[in-house]
Coordinates of C-alpha atoms in Angstrom, one line a residue:
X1 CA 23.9 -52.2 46.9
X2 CA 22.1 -54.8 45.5
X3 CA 19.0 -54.6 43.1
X4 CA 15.9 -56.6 43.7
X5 CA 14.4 -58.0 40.3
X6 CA 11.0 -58.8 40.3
X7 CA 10.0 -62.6 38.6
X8 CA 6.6 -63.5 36.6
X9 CA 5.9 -67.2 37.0
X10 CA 2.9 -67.9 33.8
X11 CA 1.6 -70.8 35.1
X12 CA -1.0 -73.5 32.6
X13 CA -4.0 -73.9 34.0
X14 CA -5.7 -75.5 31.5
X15 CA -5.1 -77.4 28.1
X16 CA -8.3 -77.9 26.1
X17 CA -7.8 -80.8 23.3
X18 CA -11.0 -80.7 20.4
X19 CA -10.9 -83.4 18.3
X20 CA -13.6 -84.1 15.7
X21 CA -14.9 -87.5 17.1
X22 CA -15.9 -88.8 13.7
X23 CA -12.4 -88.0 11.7
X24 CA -10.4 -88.3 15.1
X25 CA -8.6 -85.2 13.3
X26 CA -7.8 -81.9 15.1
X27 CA -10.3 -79.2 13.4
X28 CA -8.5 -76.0 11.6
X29 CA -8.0 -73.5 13.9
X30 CA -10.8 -70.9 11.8
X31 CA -13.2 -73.2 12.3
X32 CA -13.4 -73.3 16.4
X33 CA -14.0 -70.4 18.9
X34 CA -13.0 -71.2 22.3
X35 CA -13.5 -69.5 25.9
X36 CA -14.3 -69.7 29.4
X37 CA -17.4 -67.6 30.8
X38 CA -16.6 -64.3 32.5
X39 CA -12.6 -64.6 31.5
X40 CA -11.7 -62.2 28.3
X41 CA -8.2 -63.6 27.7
X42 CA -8.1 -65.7 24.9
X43 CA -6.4 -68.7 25.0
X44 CA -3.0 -69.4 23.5
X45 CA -3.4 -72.0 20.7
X46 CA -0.6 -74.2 20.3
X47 CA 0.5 -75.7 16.8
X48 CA -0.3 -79.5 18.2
X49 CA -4.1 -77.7 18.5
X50 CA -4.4 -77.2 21.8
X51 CA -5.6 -74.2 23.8
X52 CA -4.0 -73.2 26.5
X53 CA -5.9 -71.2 29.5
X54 CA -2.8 -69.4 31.4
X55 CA -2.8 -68.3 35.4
X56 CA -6.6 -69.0 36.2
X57 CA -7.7 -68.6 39.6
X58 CA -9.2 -71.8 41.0
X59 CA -12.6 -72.4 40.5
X60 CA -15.4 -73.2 38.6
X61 CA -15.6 -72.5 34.6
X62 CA -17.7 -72.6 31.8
X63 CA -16.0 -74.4 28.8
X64 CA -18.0 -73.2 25.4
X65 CA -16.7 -74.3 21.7
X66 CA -18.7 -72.9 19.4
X67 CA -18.5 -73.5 15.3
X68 CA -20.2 -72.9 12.2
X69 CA -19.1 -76.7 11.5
X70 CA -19.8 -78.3 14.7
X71 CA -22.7 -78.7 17.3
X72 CA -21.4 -76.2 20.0
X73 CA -19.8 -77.8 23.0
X74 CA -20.4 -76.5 26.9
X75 CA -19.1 -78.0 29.6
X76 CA -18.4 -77.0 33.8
X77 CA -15.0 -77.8 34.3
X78 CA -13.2 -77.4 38.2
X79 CA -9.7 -76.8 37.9
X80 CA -9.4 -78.3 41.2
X81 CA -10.1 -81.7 39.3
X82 CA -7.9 -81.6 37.1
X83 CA -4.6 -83.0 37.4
X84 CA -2.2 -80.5 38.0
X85 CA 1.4 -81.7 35.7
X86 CA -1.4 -82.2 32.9
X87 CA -4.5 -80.5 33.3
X88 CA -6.1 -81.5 29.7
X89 CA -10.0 -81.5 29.0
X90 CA -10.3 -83.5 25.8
X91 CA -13.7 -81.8 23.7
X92 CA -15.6 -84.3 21.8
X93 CA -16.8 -82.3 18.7
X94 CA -19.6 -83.7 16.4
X95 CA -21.0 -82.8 13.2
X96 CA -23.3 -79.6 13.0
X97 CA -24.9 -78.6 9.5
X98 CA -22.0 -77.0 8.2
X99 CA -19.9 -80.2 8.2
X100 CA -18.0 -81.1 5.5
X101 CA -19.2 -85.4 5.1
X102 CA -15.4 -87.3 4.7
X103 CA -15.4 -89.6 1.6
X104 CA -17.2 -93.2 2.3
X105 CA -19.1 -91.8 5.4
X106 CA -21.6 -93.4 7.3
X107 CA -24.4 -91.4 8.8
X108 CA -27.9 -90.6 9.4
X109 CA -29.4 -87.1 9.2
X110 CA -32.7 -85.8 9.6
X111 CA -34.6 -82.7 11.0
X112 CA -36.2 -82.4 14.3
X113 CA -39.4 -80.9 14.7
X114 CA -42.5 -80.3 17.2
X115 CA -46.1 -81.2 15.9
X116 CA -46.4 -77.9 14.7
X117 CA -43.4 -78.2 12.0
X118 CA -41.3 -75.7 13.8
X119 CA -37.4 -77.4 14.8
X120 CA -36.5 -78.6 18.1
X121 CA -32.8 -76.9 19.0
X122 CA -30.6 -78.0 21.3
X123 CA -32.4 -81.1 21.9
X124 CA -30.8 -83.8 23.7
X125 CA -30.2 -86.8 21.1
X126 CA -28.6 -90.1 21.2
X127 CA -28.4 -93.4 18.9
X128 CA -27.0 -96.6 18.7
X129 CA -26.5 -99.7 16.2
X130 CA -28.4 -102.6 16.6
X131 CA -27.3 -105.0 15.1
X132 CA -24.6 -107.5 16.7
X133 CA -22.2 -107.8 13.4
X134 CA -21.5 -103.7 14.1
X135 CA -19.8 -104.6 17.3
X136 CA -16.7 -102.4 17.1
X137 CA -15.4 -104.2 20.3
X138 CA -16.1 -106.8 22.8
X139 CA -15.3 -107.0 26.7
X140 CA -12.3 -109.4 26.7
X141 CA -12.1 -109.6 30.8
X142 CA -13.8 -112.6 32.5
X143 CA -16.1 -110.1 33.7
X144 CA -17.2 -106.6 34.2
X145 CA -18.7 -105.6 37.3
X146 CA -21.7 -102.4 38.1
X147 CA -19.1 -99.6 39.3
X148 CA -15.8 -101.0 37.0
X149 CA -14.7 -97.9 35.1
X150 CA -12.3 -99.5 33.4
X151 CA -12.3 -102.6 30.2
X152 CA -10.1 -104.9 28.7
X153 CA -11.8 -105.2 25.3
X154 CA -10.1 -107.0 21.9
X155 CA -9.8 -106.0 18.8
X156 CA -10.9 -103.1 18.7
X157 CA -12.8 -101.7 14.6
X158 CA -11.5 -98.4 14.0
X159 CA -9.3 -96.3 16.1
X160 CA -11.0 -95.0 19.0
X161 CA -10.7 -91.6 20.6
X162 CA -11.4 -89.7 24.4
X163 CA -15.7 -88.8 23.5
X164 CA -16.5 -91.6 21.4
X165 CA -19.9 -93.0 23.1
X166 CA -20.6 -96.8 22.4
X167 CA -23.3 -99.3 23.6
X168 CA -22.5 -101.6 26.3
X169 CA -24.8 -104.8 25.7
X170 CA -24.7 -108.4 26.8
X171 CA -26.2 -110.8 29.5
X172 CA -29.9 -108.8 28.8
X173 CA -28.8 -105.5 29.7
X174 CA -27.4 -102.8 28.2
X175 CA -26.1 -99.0 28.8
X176 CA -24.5 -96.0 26.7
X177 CA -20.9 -95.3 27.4
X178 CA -18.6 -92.4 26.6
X179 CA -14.8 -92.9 26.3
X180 CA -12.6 -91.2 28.7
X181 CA -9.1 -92.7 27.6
X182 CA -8.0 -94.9 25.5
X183 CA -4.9 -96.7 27.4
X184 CA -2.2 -99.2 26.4
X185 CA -2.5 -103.0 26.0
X186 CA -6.0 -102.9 25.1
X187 CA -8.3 -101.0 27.2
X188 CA -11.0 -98.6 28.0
X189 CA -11.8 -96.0 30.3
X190 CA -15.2 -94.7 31.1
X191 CA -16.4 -91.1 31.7
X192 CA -18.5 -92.5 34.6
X193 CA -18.6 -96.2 35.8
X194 CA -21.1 -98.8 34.3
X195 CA -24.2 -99.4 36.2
X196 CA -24.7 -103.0 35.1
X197 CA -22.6 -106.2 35.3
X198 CA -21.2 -108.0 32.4
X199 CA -19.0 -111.0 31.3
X200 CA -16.6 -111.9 28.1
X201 CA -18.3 -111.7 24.8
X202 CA -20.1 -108.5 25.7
X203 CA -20.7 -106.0 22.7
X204 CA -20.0 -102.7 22.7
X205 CA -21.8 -101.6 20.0
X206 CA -21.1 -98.1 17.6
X207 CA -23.5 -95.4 19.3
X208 CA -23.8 -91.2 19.3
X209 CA -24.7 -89.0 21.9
X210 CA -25.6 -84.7 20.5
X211 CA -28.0 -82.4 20.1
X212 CA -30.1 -80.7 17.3
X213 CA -28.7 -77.8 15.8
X214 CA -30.0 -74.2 15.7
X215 CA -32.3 -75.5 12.5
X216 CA -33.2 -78.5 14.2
X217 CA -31.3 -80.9 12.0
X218 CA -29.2 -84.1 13.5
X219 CA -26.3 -85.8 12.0
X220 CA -25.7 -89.3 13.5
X221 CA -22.2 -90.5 12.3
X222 CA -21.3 -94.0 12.9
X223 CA -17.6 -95.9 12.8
X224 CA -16.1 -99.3 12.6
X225 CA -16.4 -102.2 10.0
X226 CA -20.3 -101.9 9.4
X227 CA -22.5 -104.2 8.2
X228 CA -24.3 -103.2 4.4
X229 CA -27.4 -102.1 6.2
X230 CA -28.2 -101.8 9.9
X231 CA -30.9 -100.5 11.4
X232 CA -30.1 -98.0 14.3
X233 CA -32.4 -96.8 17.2
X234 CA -33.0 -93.3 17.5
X235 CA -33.8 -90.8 20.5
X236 CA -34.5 -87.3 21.4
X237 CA -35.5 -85.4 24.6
X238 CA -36.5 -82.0 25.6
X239 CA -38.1 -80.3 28.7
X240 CA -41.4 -80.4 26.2
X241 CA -41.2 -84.3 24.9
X242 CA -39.6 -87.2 23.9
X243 CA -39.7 -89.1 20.7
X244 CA -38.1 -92.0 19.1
X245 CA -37.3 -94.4 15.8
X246 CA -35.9 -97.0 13.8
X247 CA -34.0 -95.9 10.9
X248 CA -32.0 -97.8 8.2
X249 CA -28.3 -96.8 7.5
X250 CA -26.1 -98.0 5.2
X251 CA -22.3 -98.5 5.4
X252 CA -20.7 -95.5 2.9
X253 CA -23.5 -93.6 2.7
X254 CA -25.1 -90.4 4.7
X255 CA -28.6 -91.0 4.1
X256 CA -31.5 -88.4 4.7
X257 CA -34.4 -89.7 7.1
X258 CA -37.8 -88.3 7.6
X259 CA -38.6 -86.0 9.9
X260 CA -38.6 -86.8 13.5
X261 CA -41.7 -85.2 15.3
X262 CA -41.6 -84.4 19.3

């Protein structure tokens, strides 16, 4: 008589890949909590510093990272997007309060506040470099047409990492970008495609893209070979307001600001 055995197949349904967008290092595993909304699992952390979500039903999730070190991270994810031999999300993490500033850093903090005094969190807030000698890149294609997703750039300042947000400028317009993948032989892809046209010579420009923290306070850092001083523009955004500024940074240094009032 023959016995019937009964086989488990543990199937990955997800792979979630933080990465600390200024350091482009993988953050110590005490330092991260991650976890989907509505499933109690944990994940599996692997020793590369990935997470792995196992058996999921498909669906729609809620992605949360949340740190004591970094702003917290949310994000919807659809496993049905996801490619199924590698289904990675890549989670851009950026400097919260608690964030330890690496030697010879360049950033901009300052405290976010209504025109009472009492901080803004969780405000939508996004910079960028002005100046044309902080260029960590430039479009190296003949051209770059609205809807391209994809750029052939040269030499490129710095490495470069999936989450880094840069400043697409030349030709009188320009438009904030986030890196999806960095791929071989030179080139860029973009979370979503560019809405303006552009030809060789084309900056792209060191930029951020966060939000406040629970006290209100903002860290901008910045990458690449940077001029001495560079002046940066400044924006925030709530459901309340909008404000925004012109600050001075300098290359090795995390300088305190003044207040920005919504």
């Amino acid at each position: 008589m023959s016995r019937l055995r009964s086989v488990s197949i543990t199937r990955c349904s997800l792979v979630v890949s933080p990465i600390d967008v200024w350091t482009r290092r993988l953050p110590a595993p005490s330092a991260l909590t991650v976890s989907l909304e509505g499933v109690h699992k944990k994940p599996i952390r692997k020793p590369d510093g990935t997470y792995l979500f196992l058996d999921l039903s498909p669906g729609s999730y809620t992605l949360t990272v949340s740190s004591s070190t970094f702003i917290p991270f949310k994000q919807n994810i659809e496993t049905a997007s996801l490619k199924k031999l590698n289904p990675v999300v890549t989670v851009p993490l950026l400097p919260g309060p608690g964030y330890a500033y690496p030697a010879a850093s360049t950033a901009l903090a300052f405290p976010l506040c209504d025109a009472a005094g009492a901080p803004c969190a969780g405000a939508k807030v996004w910079a960028y470099a002005c100046e044309d000698a902080a260029a960590r890149a430039r479009v190296a294609q003949d051209s770059l047409l609205a809807g391209a997703e994809m750029v052939t750039i040269g030499l490129l300042q710095g490495q470069t990492a999936a989450g880094e947000s840069l400043l697409l400028r030349g030709q009188g317009n320009e438009e904030l970008v986030r890196v999806a993948e960095v791929l071989p032989g030179g080139a860029l892809r973009f979370e979503q495609p560019v809405k303006e046209s552009y030809r060789r010579g084309a900056s792209l420009l060191p930029a951020v893209q966060t939000r406040s923290a629970h006290n209100g306070n903002v860290i901008l850092p910045f990458r690449g070979t940077l001029p001495r001083t560079f002046t940066v523009k400044a924006f925030a955004e709530t459901e309340r307001g909008s404000a925004a500024a012109e600050l001075t940074a300098r290359a090795g240094e995390v300088i305190t600001a003044q207040a920005l009032i919504l």
